[in-house]
Amino acid sequence: MTVVPHELVAGVLSETPDLSVSLMPLRGRFSLRLMPEGTDPAGEVLGFRLPTRIGARQAAGSREVVCLGPDEWLVVCDDADRAVIEQGVATLAASVPHALVDLSDRELTVMVSGSRATELLTLGWPRDPQSVAVGTARRTVFDGVTVVIWRDGETQWRLDVWRSFAPHVLDLLLTGCRELAAG
Amino acid sequence: MSAFRVHGKGRVNHGRKVGFRFDGTPFEGLEGDTVASALLAHGVHLMGRSFKYHRPRGPVTAGSEEPNALIETRRGIDRSEGRVEPNTRATMAELREGLEAVSQNRWPSLGFDVGAVNDGFHKLLPAGFYYKTFMWPKSFWDKVYEPFIRAAAGLGRSPDAPDPDSYASRYLHTDVLVVGGGPAGLAAARAAAEAGLRVTLVDESSEIGGSLLSEPDVVIDGTPAWDWLAGEVAALAALGVKLMPRTTAIGYYHQNMIGLVERVTDHLAEPDPALPRERLWRVRARQVVLAQGALEKPLIFDGNDRPGVMLAGSAQTYLNRYGVRVGQTAVVVTSHDSAWSAAFDLAAVGTSIAAIVDTRAELREDLLGRAHALGIEVLRGHTVTGTAGRLRVSAITVNPVQSGAVGAGRNIACDCVLMSGGWTPTLHLFSHTQGKLEWDEEGKTFLPFETREDCQIAGAGRGLWGIEAALADGSAMGARAAEALGARVLARSHAVERDRTGSGVAKKELPTLKDLTSTRAFVDFQNDVTAKDLRLAVREGMRSIEHVKRYTTNGMATDQGKMSNINGLIIAADALGKPAPQVGLTTFRPPYTPTSFGALCGYHRGDHFDLTRKTPIDPWAEAQGAVFEPVGQWRRARYFPKPGEDMDTAVARECLTTRSAVGMFDASTLGKIEIVGPDAAAFLERMYTNPWSKLAPDRCRYGLLLGEDGFIRDDGVIARLAQDRFHVTTTTGGAARVLAMMEDYLQTEWPHLKVWLTSVTEQWATIALNGPKARALLEPFVEGLDLTPEAFPHMANGTCTVAGFPARLWRVSFTGELGFEINVPARHGRELWEILWQAGQAHGVCAYGTETMHVLRAEKGYIIVGQDTDGTVTPQDAGLGWAIGKAKPDFVGKRSLSRPDMLVESRKQLVGLLTEDHSKLEEGAQIVLDPSQPIPMKMVGHVTSSYHSQALGRPIALALVEGGFGRMGDLVHVPMEDRTLAARITGTVFLDPAGDRLKM
Amino acid sequence: MLLITCPYCQETLPEAEFVYAGEAHIARPEDPSQVSDEAWRDFLFIRTNPKGPHFERWRHLHGCGRFFNAVRDTVSDRFLTTYKAGEPKPDLATLTGEAK
């Protein structure tokens, strides 16, 4: 039995020709909150148009953003880019009421890919995977845990999980890998 | 060997023998057999004993509705105790090499059972006898009745070892779910799949095909049935239909959510250990087609439960699907045409049909002609008045009925009786939808009428008869489902030759000459309910069918009344003198067939039973040998014992070290909420009791949160990081609740406030350093902040680096000692902890856990929300009136604090307690004022916290006591089991009331 | 498990993503200090608990995080409609008429 690493070190946790599960290295991550009228100026600072449909994504270089709620965005970036984003958004302060909170250490990211990746997610995901189009993402629930699920390709998924929930989520995913490999 | 196997017949593999054991005796069956069919092939009908009377019983059906042939099986290669499965239906248990099957409800053996004496006393065990018999004398209940009932009751035996197998679950989203893989279901799936929809077809059997598996002689569109079936299944697979045999639809829930249980490994001799035994599917279908077919009803006559008596359609299935003749000489007893074809099929393979006994006087000419040609005697307008035989039927008594009068009987020797009382649609899943039924007077049965769900019913499930009709209806319903989803498809029809259509009449119990009280005509075979019991229930005043059901237990066994409900209704209606539709049917509830707990638990057992959250520092604590305790979803280190220490000595040492040197505590589990925006302070003003506007951006303040009812909900220290940014802490268990409550007020009461809330509980690891040497330990690592008492006083906060890690550093204390809380990004938590731990050795540092934290805070009278409060405690009750911003016009809960009952002096108030004899009180112990008052005493409060205080050298306690603030110095009493303890009421601050130690 | 339409996400999703949050359209008084004891008691504790259409609040907790309002028939467990917080109470006669 694969044991979920207590220390949560990034790397491949399970791999077969049709399915792989990996823990990704930490990236920069911010919660950005603002009123609708702030989306344009904030987008200018960040370098892309902030999407306003829930689940829609935008990317520019190594930065990407997803709209999680009517006034909520999740910004993912390289670690080194964090200070740049913080300074940039800080210039908004006077004109655009907003909140930028660093969450780079709150969550871990699990990558699930391969031709059976979507099937693996059905072990704990009540939602229809087909309702999440390629290139979008959603905050949703997986095995009772709040996660943000990104669909990067037809069979390529990313799950952002709060640090302390990650072992529980990984345990089910790795149990599922063994189950799928058996038949 | 297999005397009753018909060579070359059936879908079993005659070339593959499978060895198994039944009650220790080795048997051989064939691949494709069930336990029941394999035993019947050896002429074994006796497979179990009944529940109440321990009567010998054999299989009466060939499917999942089987009430009698319940056996215990042992699964897997090791057949260990944890893999014992009681109450397996032998008719569903697929044979596999090495299977071990054991009969149930008998002692010492199946052939001779002591419990069968109950049968001799059946007149003493009428309906409702539990209610009547065991009422008196009262003292007999414990000693006599209950042990007797316990010994006699229950089906099978529960295994007493944990189940070593694993169970799985999946979610599935499909456009059309078809339940049932018979002709109607196949046609429905085909139509929907051709419309381009995602289609799933499930069937509880090991093979898709339903009634076609028992009807090899039928020809569909010019092709023999089984060839047509193979082609159709292949066509469905090619169209992308998800085909799921061995999968039972157990329940139909709201909005087309269907629960399925797939049996994954039970049929395998050596399953891959990585495979789950069963898998629960939660299916959401946009349209459901129920094509579950119909169930055959037994006829109700004296001795209808003797082994060898079975349903005619089931005998036909044993022959055509499994290649097994159920006997040498059969008598067919029927009120429906369908049993005639069973007789003809059996006759064709050499079973002697001694007679076809039909209750009807008028019979179809073609059936009579065929019987005549085969030389079968036909007795029309007859009844059955009894059967004979001890462990197997040996004869049947049939009598003519003329103008309602039963004539003289005649015995016919036989070794099996094939009965049919007609068919009733399988209504269970439809009924789960709260669907309405309508009474079909002609068929004397209920048919599905209308349901709120997006659901179609096809084929025999809505009273249609014959394969051609089922195919046409299935196709039409599949097309209708597709149309409802906006897809277009043409329904097909199929030409079917040698189809067997027919009709019949529904009967109450068959007429008899005997005194009714001496007959044993079973309606519910599994719960041993007879027609007589049902009539007795009505005579004794049961008017509602629900009462009749509960009084007699008819339909309450694990088969959910699949065979008994309609017969029970017809008899009860007759006894009540009412038409059946006015009496109505009892409710069918999920699951359709017995379901294992494993399937319902799925992955959530063992380590995966529930979430266990761990902090970044947890691995260090584990390596140090910490003892953990659960707090909310978290596991927290409770204490860190050194070799040879128990909890009390470890905690005493941790307390002493922290008060005299320095202690380290992992506070990472505290809830943390970052509150940001121009209205952040205004929002906190409204949420918390305390004032916030004037708090400086480098300061912290204790915050108290109430519910709108005025009672304490949560508390924690709040740091103002900037004019528009606060870092709020909550209790460990309250984090999610507090954030939800704040979001609720923000979104729905004050949406105009420009402020946002973000959980940062897991962004930060939090290390608390407490004790007189805390500053000395910390100071060398801090850059960017002056930690001197003047520059960084109690309740200061600042941003700095600690050992090079970015940190939010607070000077706060939950121990009464000089204290710091260091928040660093979670990834650095463990490393910083180890750096401080190493450096702390020179200062005599200890790590302490939650138990020591509880003692240290209690010595200072700091409350723990949820321990010293219970949802009925106001700030004033807890002595926290000082935390209320008196000048604030409003905050959540403020208005409730002036409700009349909040102001009375007799409210329970939080006080300290010191026992006179230095005994430690029990938390939760009740408090009385006068220990000599008569029992029941008036209780005036209870102990909320109690510890031995190392610092004071004596036990201390906190308690909620009525009017406690007015009783300072009074003596109260705590009655315990063996003695009554006297304790004096004090203030809640036991140590350093001036707070000098905080200010070091 | 019910299906619930989130008026913010504009998607119909499994109940597992949502939490129930009590009866809807019970507004906190603007100035609670001006409210009588009786009126405050009613605000705190008195709920309609109807058999039939019920105005209630839900939150898309594992989703956009928004609280929203719904009308659910407590007999059939069907949602008649869902709408954003702050939007006016829909007309019940129109809703139940539509449902028929």
mmCIF file with all atom_site columns, C-alpha atoms in Angstrom, chain B residues 171 173 253-257 282 284 434 452-454 686 708-709 739-741 743-745 747-750 889-896 898-900, chain C residues 1-4 14-16 21 26-38 40-41 43-45 57 59 65-67 75-79 85:
data_model
loop_
_atom_site.group_PDB
_atom_site.id
_atom_site.type_symbol
_atom_site.label_atom_id
_atom_site.label_alt_id
_atom_site.label_comp_id
_atom_site.label_asym_id
_atom_site.label_entity_id
_atom_site.label_seq_id
_atom_site.pdbx_PDB_ins_code
_atom_site.Cartn_x
_atom_site.Cartn_y
_atom_site.Cartn_z
_atom_site.occupancy
_atom_site.B_iso_or_equiv
_atom_site.pdbx_formal_charge
_atom_site.auth_seq_id
_atom_site.auth_comp_id
_atom_site.auth_asym_id
_atom_site.auth_atom_id
_atom_site.pdbx_PDB_model_num
ATOM 1  C CA . TYR B 1 171 ? -20.274 9.055  -8.916  1.00 0.00 ? 171 TYR B CA 1
ATOM 2  C CA . HIS B 1 173 ? -23.551 11.058 -14.558 1.00 0.00 ? 173 HIS B CA 1
ATOM 3  C CA . TYR B 1 253 ? -33.713 9.105  -4.542  1.00 0.00 ? 253 TYR B CA 1
ATOM 4  C CA . HIS B 1 254 ? -34.576 12.734 -5.248  1.00 0.00 ? 254 HIS B CA 1
ATOM 5  C CA . GLN B 1 255 ? -34.174 14.126 -8.733  1.00 0.00 ? 255 GLN B CA 1
ATOM 6  C CA . ASN B 1 256 ? -33.118 10.949 -10.470 1.00 0.00 ? 256 ASN B CA 1
ATOM 7  C CA . MET B 1 257 ? -30.341 10.013 -8.085  1.00 0.00 ? 257 MET B CA 1
ATOM 8  C CA . ARG B 1 282 ? -24.304 7.254  -7.020  1.00 0.00 ? 282 ARG B CA 1
ATOM 9  C CA . ARG B 1 284 ? -27.440 11.067 -11.520 1.00 0.00 ? 284 ARG B CA 1
ATOM 10 C CA . GLN B 1 434 ? -43.362 8.575  -4.057  1.00 0.00 ? 434 GLN B CA 1
ATOM 11 C CA . ARG B 1 452 ? -42.703 13.548 -10.242 1.00 0.00 ? 452 ARG B CA 1
ATOM 12 C CA . GLU B 1 453 ? -39.356 12.177 -11.380 1.00 0.00 ? 453 GLU B CA 1
ATOM 13 C CA . ASP B 1 454 ? -38.094 12.165 -14.958 1.00 0.00 ? 454 ASP B CA 1
ATOM 14 C CA . ARG B 1 686 ? -20.283 45.072 14.399  1.00 0.00 ? 686 ARG B CA 1
ATOM 15 C CA . GLU B 1 708 ? -27.362 37.134 18.051  1.00 0.00 ? 708 GLU B CA 1
ATOM 16 C CA . ASP B 1 709 ? -28.917 35.467 21.114  1.00 0.00 ? 709 ASP B CA 1
ATOM 17 C CA . LEU B 1 739 ? -15.886 32.415 9.167   1.00 0.00 ? 739 LEU B CA 1
ATOM 18 C CA . ALA B 1 740 ? -19.297 31.197 7.971   1.00 0.00 ? 740 ALA B CA 1
ATOM 19 C CA . MET B 1 741 ? -21.038 33.421 10.522  1.00 0.00 ? 741 MET B CA 1
ATOM 20 C CA . GLU B 1 743 ? -19.660 35.775 5.769   1.00 0.00 ? 743 GLU B CA 1
ATOM 21 C CA . ASP B 1 744 ? -23.359 35.471 6.534   1.00 0.00 ? 744 ASP B CA 1
ATOM 22 C CA . TYR B 1 745 ? -23.528 38.902 8.197   1.00 0.00 ? 745 TYR B CA 1
ATOM 23 C CA . GLN B 1 747 ? -23.093 39.119 2.571   1.00 0.00 ? 747 GLN B CA 1
ATOM 24 C CA . THR B 1 748 ? -26.668 39.333 3.754   1.00 0.00 ? 748 THR B CA 1
ATOM 25 C CA . GLU B 1 749 ? -26.904 42.068 6.413   1.00 0.00 ? 749 GLU B CA 1
ATOM 26 C CA . TRP B 1 750 ? -24.128 44.517 5.550   1.00 0.00 ? 750 TRP B CA 1
ATOM 27 C CA . PRO B 1 889 ? -24.461 51.346 19.650  1.00 0.00 ? 889 PRO B CA 1
ATOM 28 C CA . ASP B 1 890 ? -24.694 47.816 18.326  1.00 0.00 ? 890 ASP B CA 1
ATOM 29 C CA . PHE B 1 891 ? -22.872 44.551 17.830  1.00 0.00 ? 891 PHE B CA 1
ATOM 30 C CA . VAL B 1 892 ? -24.051 41.036 17.182  1.00 0.00 ? 892 VAL B CA 1
ATOM 31 C CA . GLY B 1 893 ? -25.863 39.878 20.314  1.00 0.00 ? 893 GLY B CA 1
ATOM 32 C CA . LYS B 1 894 ? -25.980 43.248 22.089  1.00 0.00 ? 894 LYS B CA 1
ATOM 33 C CA . ARG B 1 895 ? -29.761 43.569 22.047  1.00 0.00 ? 895 ARG B CA 1
ATOM 34 C CA . SER B 1 896 ? -30.181 40.135 23.620  1.00 0.00 ? 896 SER B CA 1
ATOM 35 C CA . SER B 1 898 ? -30.810 43.377 27.823  1.00 0.00 ? 898 SER B CA 1
ATOM 36 C CA . ARG B 1 899 ? -33.589 40.802 27.521  1.00 0.00 ? 899 ARG B CA 1
ATOM 37 C CA . PRO B 1 900 ? -35.232 40.359 30.963  1.00 0.00 ? 900 PRO B CA 1
ATOM 38 C CA . MET C 2 1   ? -29.288 14.207 -2.978  1.00 0.00 ? 1   MET C CA 1
ATOM 39 C CA . LEU C 2 2   ? -30.954 17.299 -4.349  1.00 0.00 ? 2   LEU C CA 1
ATOM 40 C CA . LEU C 2 3   ? -29.907 19.371 -7.329  1.00 0.00 ? 3   LEU C CA 1
ATOM 41 C CA . ILE C 2 4   ? -29.591 23.071 -6.613  1.00 0.00 ? 4   ILE C CA 1
ATOM 42 C CA . PRO C 2 14  ? -25.232 18.495 -6.460  1.00 0.00 ? 14  PRO C CA 1
ATOM 43 C CA . GLU C 2 15  ? -26.443 19.351 -2.977  1.00 0.00 ? 15  GLU C CA 1
ATOM 44 C CA . ALA C 2 16  ? -23.050 18.241 -1.608  1.00 0.00 ? 16  ALA C CA 1
ATOM 45 C CA . ALA C 2 21  ? -28.796 28.340 6.190   1.00 0.00 ? 21  ALA C CA 1
ATOM 46 C CA . ILE C 2 26  ? -35.692 37.572 8.167   1.00 0.00 ? 26  ILE C CA 1
ATOM 47 C CA . ALA C 2 27  ? -33.852 40.872 8.168   1.00 0.00 ? 27  ALA C CA 1
ATOM 48 C CA . ARG C 2 28  ? -31.868 42.007 11.183  1.00 0.00 ? 28  ARG C CA 1
ATOM 49 C CA . PRO C 2 29  ? -33.496 45.183 12.511  1.00 0.00 ? 29  PRO C CA 1
ATOM 50 C CA . GLU C 2 30  ? -31.648 48.356 11.527  1.00 0.00 ? 30  GLU C CA 1
ATOM 51 C CA . ASP C 2 31  ? -31.438 49.490 15.111  1.00 0.00 ? 31  ASP C CA 1
ATOM 52 C CA . PRO C 2 32  ? -31.944 46.567 17.476  1.00 0.00 ? 32  PRO C CA 1
ATOM 53 C CA . SER C 2 33  ? -31.938 48.841 20.533  1.00 0.00 ? 33  SER C CA 1
ATOM 54 C CA . GLN C 2 34  ? -35.273 50.289 19.371  1.00 0.00 ? 34  GLN C CA 1
ATOM 55 C CA . VAL C 2 35  ? -36.916 46.864 19.066  1.00 0.00 ? 35  VAL C CA 1
ATOM 56 C CA . SER C 2 36  ? -39.272 45.587 21.797  1.00 0.00 ? 36  SER C CA 1
ATOM 57 C CA . ASP C 2 37  ? -38.456 42.399 23.705  1.00 0.00 ? 37  ASP C CA 1
ATOM 58 C CA . GLU C 2 38  ? -41.310 40.621 21.938  1.00 0.00 ? 38  GLU C CA 1
ATOM 59 C CA . TRP C 2 40  ? -36.646 40.744 19.224  1.00 0.00 ? 40  TRP C CA 1
ATOM 60 C CA . ARG C 2 41  ? -37.780 37.316 20.460  1.00 0.00 ? 41  ARG C CA 1
ATOM 61 C CA . PHE C 2 43  ? -36.648 37.842 15.188  1.00 0.00 ? 43  PHE C CA 1
ATOM 62 C CA . LEU C 2 44  ? -34.457 35.393 17.081  1.00 0.00 ? 44  LEU C CA 1
ATOM 63 C CA . PHE C 2 45  ? -36.650 32.371 17.423  1.00 0.00 ? 45  PHE C CA 1
ATOM 64 C CA . ARG C 2 57  ? -31.380 30.425 2.484   1.00 0.00 ? 57  ARG C CA 1
ATOM 65 C CA . ARG C 2 59  ? -24.935 28.844 0.708   1.00 0.00 ? 59  ARG C CA 1
ATOM 66 C CA . GLY C 2 65  ? -19.273 30.895 -1.363  1.00 0.00 ? 65  GLY C CA 1
ATOM 67 C CA . ARG C 2 66  ? -22.385 33.045 -1.814  1.00 0.00 ? 66  ARG C CA 1
ATOM 68 C CA . PHE C 2 67  ? -25.480 32.958 0.334   1.00 0.00 ? 67  PHE C CA 1
ATOM 69 C CA . VAL C 2 75  ? -43.572 18.304 0.710   1.00 0.00 ? 75  VAL C CA 1
ATOM 70 C CA . SER C 2 76  ? -41.942 17.360 -2.596  1.00 0.00 ? 76  SER C CA 1
ATOM 71 C CA . ASP C 2 77  ? -38.446 18.620 -1.687  1.00 0.00 ? 77  ASP C CA 1
ATOM 72 C CA . ARG C 2 78  ? -38.350 20.392 -5.062  1.00 0.00 ? 78  ARG C CA 1
ATOM 73 C CA . PHE C 2 79  ? -36.839 23.820 -5.543  1.00 0.00 ? 79  PHE C CA 1
ATOM 74 C CA . ALA C 2 85  ? -29.500 37.591 -1.820  1.00 0.00 ? 85  ALA C CA 1
#
